[in-house]
Coordinates of C-alpha atoms and ligand atoms in Angstrom, one line a residue:
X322 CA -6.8 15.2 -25.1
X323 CA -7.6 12.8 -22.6
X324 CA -8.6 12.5 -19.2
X325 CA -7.3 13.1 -15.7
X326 CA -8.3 13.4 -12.2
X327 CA -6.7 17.2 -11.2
X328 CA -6.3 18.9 -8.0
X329 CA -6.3 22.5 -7.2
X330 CA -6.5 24.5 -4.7
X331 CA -8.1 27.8 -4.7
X332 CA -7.7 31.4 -3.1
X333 CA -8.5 30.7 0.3
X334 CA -6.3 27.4 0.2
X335 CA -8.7 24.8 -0.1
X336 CA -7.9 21.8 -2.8
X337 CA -10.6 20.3 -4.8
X338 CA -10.4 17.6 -7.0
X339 CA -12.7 17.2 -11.1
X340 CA -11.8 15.0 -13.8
X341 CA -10.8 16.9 -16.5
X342 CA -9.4 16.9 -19.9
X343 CA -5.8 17.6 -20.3
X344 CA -3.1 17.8 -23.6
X345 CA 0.0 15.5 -23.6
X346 CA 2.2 18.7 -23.6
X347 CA 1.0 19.2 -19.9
X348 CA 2.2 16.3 -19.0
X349 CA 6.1 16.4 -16.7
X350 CA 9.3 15.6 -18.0
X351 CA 10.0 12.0 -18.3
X352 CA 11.9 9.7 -20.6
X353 CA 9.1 6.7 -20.9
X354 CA 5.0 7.8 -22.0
X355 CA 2.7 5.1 -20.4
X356 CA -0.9 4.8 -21.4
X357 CA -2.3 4.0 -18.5
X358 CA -4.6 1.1 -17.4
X359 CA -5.8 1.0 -13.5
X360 CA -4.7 3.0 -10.7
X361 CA -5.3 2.5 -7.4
X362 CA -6.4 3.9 -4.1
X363 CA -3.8 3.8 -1.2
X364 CA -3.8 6.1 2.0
X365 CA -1.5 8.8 0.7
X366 CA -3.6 9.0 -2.4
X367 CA -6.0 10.3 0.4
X368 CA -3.8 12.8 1.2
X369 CA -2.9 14.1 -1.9
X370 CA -6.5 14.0 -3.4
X371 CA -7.3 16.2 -0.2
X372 CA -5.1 19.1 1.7
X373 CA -1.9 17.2 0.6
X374 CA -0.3 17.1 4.1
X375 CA 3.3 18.4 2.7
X376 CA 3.0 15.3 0.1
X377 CA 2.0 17.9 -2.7
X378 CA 4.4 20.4 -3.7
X379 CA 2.9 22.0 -6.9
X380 CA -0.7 22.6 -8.0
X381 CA -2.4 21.6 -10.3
X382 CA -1.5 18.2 -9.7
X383 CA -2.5 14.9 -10.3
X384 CA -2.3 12.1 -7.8
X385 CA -2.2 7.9 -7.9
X386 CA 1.0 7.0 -6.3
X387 CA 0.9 3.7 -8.4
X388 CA -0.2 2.6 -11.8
X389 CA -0.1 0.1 -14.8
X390 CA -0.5 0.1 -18.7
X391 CA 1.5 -0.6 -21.5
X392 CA 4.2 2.1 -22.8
X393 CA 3.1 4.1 -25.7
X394 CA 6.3 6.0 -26.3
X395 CA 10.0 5.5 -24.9
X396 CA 13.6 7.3 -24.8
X397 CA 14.6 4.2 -22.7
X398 CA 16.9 1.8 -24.2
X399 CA 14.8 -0.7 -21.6
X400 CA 11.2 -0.2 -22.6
X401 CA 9.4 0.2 -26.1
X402 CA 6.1 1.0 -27.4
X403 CA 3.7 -1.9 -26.6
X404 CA 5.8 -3.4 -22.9
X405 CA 3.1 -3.8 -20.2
X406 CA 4.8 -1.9 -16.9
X407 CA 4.0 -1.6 -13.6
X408 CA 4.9 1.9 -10.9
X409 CA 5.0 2.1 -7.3
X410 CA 6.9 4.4 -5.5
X411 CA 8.9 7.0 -6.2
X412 CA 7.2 10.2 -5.4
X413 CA 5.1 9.5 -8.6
X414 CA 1.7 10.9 -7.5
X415 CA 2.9 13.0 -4.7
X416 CA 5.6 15.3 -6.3
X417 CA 5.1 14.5 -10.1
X418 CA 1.8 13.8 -11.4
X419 CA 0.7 10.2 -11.0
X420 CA -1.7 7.3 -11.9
X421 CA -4.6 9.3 -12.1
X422 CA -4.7 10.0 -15.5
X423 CA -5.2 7.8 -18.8
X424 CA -1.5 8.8 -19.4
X425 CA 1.7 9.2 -17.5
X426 CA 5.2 10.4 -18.4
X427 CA 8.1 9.2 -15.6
X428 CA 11.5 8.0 -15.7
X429 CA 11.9 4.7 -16.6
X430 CA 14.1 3.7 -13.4
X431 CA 10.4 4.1 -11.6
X432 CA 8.9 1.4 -13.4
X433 CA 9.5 -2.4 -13.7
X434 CA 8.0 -4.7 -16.7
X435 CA 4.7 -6.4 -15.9
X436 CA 5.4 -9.6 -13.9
X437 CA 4.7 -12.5 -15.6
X438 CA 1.1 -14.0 -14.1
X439 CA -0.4 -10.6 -13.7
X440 CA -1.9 -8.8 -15.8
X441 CA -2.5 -4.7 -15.3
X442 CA -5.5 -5.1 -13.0
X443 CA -4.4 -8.1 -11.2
X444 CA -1.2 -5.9 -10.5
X445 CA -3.1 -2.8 -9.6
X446 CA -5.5 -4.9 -7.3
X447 CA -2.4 -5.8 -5.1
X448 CA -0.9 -2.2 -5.9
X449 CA 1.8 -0.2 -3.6
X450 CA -0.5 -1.1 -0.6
X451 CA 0.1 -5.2 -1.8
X452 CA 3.4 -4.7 -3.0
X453 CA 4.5 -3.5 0.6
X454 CA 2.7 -6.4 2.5
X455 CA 5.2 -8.6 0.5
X456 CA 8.1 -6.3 1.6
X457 CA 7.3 -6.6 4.9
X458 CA 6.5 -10.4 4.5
X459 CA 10.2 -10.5 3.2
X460 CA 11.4 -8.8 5.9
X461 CA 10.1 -11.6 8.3
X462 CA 11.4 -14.2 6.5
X463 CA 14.6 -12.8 6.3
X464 CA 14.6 -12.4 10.2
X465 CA 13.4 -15.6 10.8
X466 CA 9.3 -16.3 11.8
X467 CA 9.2 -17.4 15.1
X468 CA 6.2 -20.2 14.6
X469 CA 2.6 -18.5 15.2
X470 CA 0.2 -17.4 14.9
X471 CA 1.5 -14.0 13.2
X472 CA -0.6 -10.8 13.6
X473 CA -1.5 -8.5 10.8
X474 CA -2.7 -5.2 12.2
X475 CA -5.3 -2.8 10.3
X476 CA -6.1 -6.5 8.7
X477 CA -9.2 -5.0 6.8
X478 CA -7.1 -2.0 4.7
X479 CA -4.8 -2.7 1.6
X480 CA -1.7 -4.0 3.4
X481 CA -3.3 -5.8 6.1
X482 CA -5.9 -7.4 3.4
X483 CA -2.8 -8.8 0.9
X484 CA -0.3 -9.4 4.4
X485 CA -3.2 -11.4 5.6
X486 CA -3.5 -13.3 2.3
X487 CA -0.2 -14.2 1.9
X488 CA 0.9 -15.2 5.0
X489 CA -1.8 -17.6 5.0
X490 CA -0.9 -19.0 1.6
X491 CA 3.0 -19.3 3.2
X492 CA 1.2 -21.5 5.9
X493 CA 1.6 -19.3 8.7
X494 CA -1.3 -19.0 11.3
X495 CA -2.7 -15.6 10.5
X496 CA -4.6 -13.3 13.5
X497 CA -6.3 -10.2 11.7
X498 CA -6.7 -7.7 14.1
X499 CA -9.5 -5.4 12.9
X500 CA -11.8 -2.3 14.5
X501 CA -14.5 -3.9 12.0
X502 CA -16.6 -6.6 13.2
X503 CA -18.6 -6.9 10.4
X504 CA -15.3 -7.7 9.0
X505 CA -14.5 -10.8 10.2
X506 CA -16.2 -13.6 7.2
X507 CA -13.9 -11.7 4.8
X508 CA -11.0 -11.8 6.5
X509 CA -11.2 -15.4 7.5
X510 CA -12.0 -16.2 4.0
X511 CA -8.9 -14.2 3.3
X512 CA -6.6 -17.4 5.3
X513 CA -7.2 -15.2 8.9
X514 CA -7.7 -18.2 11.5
X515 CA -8.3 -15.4 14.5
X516 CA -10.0 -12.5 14.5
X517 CA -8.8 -10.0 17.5
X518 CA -10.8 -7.0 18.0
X519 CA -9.1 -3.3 17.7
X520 CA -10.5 -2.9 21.1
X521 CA -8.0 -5.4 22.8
X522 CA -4.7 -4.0 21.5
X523 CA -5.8 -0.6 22.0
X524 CA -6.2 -0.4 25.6
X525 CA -3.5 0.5 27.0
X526 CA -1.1 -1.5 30.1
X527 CA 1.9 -0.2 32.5
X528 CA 3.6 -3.8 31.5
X529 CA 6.2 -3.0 29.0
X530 CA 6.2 -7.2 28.8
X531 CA 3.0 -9.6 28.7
X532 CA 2.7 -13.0 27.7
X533 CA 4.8 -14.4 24.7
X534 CA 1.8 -14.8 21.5
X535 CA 2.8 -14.0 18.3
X536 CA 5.6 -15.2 16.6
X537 CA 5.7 -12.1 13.4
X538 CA 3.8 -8.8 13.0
X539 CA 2.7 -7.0 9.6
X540 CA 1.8 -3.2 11.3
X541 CA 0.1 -0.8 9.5
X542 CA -1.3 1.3 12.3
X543 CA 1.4 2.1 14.8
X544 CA 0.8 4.3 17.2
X545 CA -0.2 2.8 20.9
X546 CA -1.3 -0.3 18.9
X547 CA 2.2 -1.1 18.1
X548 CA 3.5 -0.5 21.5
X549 CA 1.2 -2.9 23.0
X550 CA 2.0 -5.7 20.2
X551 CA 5.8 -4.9 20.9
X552 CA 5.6 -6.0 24.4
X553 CA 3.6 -9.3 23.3
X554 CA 5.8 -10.4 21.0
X555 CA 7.8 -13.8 21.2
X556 CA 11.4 -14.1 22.3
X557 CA 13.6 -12.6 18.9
X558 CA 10.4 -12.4 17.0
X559 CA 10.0 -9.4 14.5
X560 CA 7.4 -6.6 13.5
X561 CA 7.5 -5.4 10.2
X562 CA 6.4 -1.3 10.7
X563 CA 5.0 -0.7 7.6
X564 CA 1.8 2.4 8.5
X565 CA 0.9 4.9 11.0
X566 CA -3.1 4.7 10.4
X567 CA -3.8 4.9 14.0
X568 CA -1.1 7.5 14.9
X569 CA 2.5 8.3 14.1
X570 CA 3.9 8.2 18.6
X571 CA 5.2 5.2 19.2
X572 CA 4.8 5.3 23.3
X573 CA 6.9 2.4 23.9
X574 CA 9.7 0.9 26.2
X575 CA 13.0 -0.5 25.0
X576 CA 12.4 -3.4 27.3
X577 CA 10.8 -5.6 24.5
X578 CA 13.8 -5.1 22.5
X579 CA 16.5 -5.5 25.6
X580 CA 14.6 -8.4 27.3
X581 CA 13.3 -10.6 24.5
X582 CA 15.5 -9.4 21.7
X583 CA 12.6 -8.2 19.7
X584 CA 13.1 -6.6 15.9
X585 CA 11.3 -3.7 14.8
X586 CA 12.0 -3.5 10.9
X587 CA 10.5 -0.1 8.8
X588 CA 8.9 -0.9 5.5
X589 CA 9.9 1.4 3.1
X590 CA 7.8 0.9 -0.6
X591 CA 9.1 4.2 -2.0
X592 CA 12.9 4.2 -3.5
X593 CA 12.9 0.4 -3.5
X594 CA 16.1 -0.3 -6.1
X595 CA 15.0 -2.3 -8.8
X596 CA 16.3 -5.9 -8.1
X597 CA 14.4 -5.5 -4.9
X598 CA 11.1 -4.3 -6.9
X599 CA 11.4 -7.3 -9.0
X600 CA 12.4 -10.1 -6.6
X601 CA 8.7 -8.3 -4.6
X602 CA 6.8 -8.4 -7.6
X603 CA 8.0 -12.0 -8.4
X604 CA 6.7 -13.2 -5.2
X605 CA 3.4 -11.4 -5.5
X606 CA 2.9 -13.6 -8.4
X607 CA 4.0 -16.5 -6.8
X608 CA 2.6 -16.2 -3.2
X609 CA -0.7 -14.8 -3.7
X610 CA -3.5 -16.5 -4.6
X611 CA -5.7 -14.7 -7.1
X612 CA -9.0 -15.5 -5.9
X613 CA -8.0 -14.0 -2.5
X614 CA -6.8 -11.2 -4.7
X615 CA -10.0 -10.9 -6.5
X616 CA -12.1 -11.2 -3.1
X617 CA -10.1 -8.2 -2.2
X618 CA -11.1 -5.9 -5.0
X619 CA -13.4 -3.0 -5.2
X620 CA -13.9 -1.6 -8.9
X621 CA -13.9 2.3 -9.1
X622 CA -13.7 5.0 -11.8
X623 CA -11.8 8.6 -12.1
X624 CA -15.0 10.3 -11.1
X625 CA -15.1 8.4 -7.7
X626 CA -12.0 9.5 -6.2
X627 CA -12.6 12.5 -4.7
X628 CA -15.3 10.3 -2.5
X629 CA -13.2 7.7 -2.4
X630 CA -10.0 9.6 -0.8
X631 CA -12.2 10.8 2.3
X632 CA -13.3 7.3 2.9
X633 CA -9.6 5.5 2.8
X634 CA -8.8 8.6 6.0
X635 CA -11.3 7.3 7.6
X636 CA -10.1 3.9 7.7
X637 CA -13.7 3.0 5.3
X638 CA -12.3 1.2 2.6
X639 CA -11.7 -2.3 2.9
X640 CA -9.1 -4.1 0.7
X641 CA -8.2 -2.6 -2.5
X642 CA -9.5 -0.1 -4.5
X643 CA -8.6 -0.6 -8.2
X644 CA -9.4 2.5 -10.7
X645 CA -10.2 2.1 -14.0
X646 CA -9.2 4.8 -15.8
X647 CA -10.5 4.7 -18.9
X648 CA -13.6 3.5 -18.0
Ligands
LIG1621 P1 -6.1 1.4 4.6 O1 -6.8 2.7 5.0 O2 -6.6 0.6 3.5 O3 -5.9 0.5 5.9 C1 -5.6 0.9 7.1 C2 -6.4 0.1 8.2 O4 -5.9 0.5 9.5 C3 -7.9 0.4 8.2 O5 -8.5 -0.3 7.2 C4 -8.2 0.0 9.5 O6 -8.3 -1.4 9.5 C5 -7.0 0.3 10.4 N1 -7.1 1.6 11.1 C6 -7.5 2.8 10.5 N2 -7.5 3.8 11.5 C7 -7.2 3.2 12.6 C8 -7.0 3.6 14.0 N3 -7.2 4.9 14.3 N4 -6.6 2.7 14.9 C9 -6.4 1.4 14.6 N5 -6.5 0.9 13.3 C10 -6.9 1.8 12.4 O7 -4.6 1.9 4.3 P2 -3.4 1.0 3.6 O8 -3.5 -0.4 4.0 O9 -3.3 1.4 2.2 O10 -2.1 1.7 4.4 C11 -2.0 1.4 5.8 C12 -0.8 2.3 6.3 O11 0.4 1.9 5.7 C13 -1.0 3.8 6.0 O12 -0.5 4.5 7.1 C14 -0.1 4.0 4.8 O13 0.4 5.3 4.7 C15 1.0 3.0 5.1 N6 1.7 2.6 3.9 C16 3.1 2.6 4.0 C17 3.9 2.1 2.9 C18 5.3 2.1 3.1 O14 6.1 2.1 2.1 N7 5.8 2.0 4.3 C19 3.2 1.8 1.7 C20 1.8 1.7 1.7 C21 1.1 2.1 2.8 P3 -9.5 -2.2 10.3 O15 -10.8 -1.6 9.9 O16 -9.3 -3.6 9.9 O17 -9.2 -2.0 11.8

């Protein structure tokens, strides 16, 4: 037996979530067991600890869209008992039962081995949320960033903490946009040279174009935020779409994109192939310094996710939330 937060959801359609005690037999199909390590806390982990929003299929379930441990058993030529492994993605969490849970059973194309200069926490501290500010990072690059500074929006979350960090780290002039004042110490100490207030980018103009300013965006908040940054960005810079925290409308012009040749690239974390996973997970080692990392992190346990999945809806946590699991 071992433990495991599960969700239910009773008569009258309500979920609620209780660590419990679960056999290995309950566990899904899956070619690779993985005693797991730390989990993490990530805005669809919200939603599947809560109502489930149509990310849920089956109850009981268990959620944690991302996890790490070391494999305990394994049909897969690629991993044996003892490899230290790492999951994001995947539906893992959402439509098969996921991270929350001192063991998992998934198919081994999900995970990818432990990247060397991590270790499990240090992985789960930068988690799916950390993973996808270095896929969105990437996808700057790749388009070219057009000097600075660069703007990270929803700077205070999981992406926008670990986009903030690295960017710095890569030398670029980082401005955290945040609806957190009380914010603004850790975020600088995060590499953030500017702090711009929610407030600012949330009111809302007739100007489709404004002055040039920043030269790359990291978005995790679309909505009317992202339509205002669009229109501010410089000529052929790009905005790496990565969240819809402040709203999933995107009430926006095409003249950003006609007029100054702007690129509006969508971050997707979930059915990353593998190479792509690994060349991510490489640079996370590389281009992100741990004490950032560690400045990041909030330390939780199974029995504080229910709490803990209201809170990350509400836009309350800041940084990363890494779970114990066995604790
Ligand atoms: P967090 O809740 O940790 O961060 C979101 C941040 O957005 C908040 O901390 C807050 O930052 C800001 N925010 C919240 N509500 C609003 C609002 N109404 N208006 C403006 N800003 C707001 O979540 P994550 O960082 O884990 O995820 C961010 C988004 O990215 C989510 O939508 C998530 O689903 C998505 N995501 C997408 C992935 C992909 O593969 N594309 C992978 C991972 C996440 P502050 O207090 O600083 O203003």
């Amino acid at each position: 037996m071992f433990n495991a937060l599960i969700v239910n959801k009773n008569e009258d359609g309500k979920t609620g979530a209780a660590v419990e005690q679960i056999e290995l037999d309950a566990l899904p199909a899956g070619d690779v067991t993985v005693a797991v390590e730390y989990s993490t806390v990530n805005y669809k982990d919200g939603l599947c600890i809560g109502p489930g929003g149509g990310l849920v299929r089956n109850y009981p379930h268990i959620p944690g869209i991302d996890f790490a441990g070391t494999v305990e058993a394994s049909e897969d030529a690629r991993y044996k008992a003892g490899d230290k492994v790492v999951l994001t993605g995947w539906r893992v969490g959402e439509a098969h039962w996921g991270g929350y849970s001192q063991k998992a059973r998934v198919s081994g194309d999900w995970l990818v081995p432990l990247p060397s200069g991590l270790d499990t926490r240090q992985a789960m501290a930068v988690g799916t949320a950390g993973f996808t500010a270095m896929l969105a990072v990437m996808a700057l690059e790749d388009h070219g960033i057009k000097g600075g500074p660069v703007l990270v929006t929803g700077a205070a979350g999981g992406v926008g903490s670990v986009a903030t960090a690295i960017l710095a780290h890569l030398g670029h002039e980082v401005a955290a946009v945040t609806g957190r004042p009380e914010t603004g110490d850790y975020l600088k100490g995060l590499g953030a040279t500017q702090i711009v207030a929610r407030e600012e980018l949330n009111e809302t103009t007739k100007r489709p174009l404004e002055a040039e300013v920043w030269g790359g965006c990291v978005d995790a908040v679309g909505g009317e935020m992202l339509a205002r940054v669009l229109g501010q960005m410089k000529y052929g810079a790009s905005v790496s779409a990565v969240g819809l925290a402040g709203g999933a409308g995107l009430p926006a012009t095409v003249i950003p994109f006609l007029l100054r040749g702007v690129n509006l690239l969508g971050i997707d974390s979930v059915m990353q192939p593998y190479d792509n996973r690994l060349r991510a997970w490489e640079r996370v080692a590389t281009d992100l310094p741990m004490d950032k990392l560690e400045a990041m992190v909030q330390p939780a346990v199974l029995s504080d996710l229910p709490q803990l999945g209201r809170d990350i809806l509400k836009g309350q946590v800041k940084g990363r939330v890494v779970v114990d699991v066995n604790a």
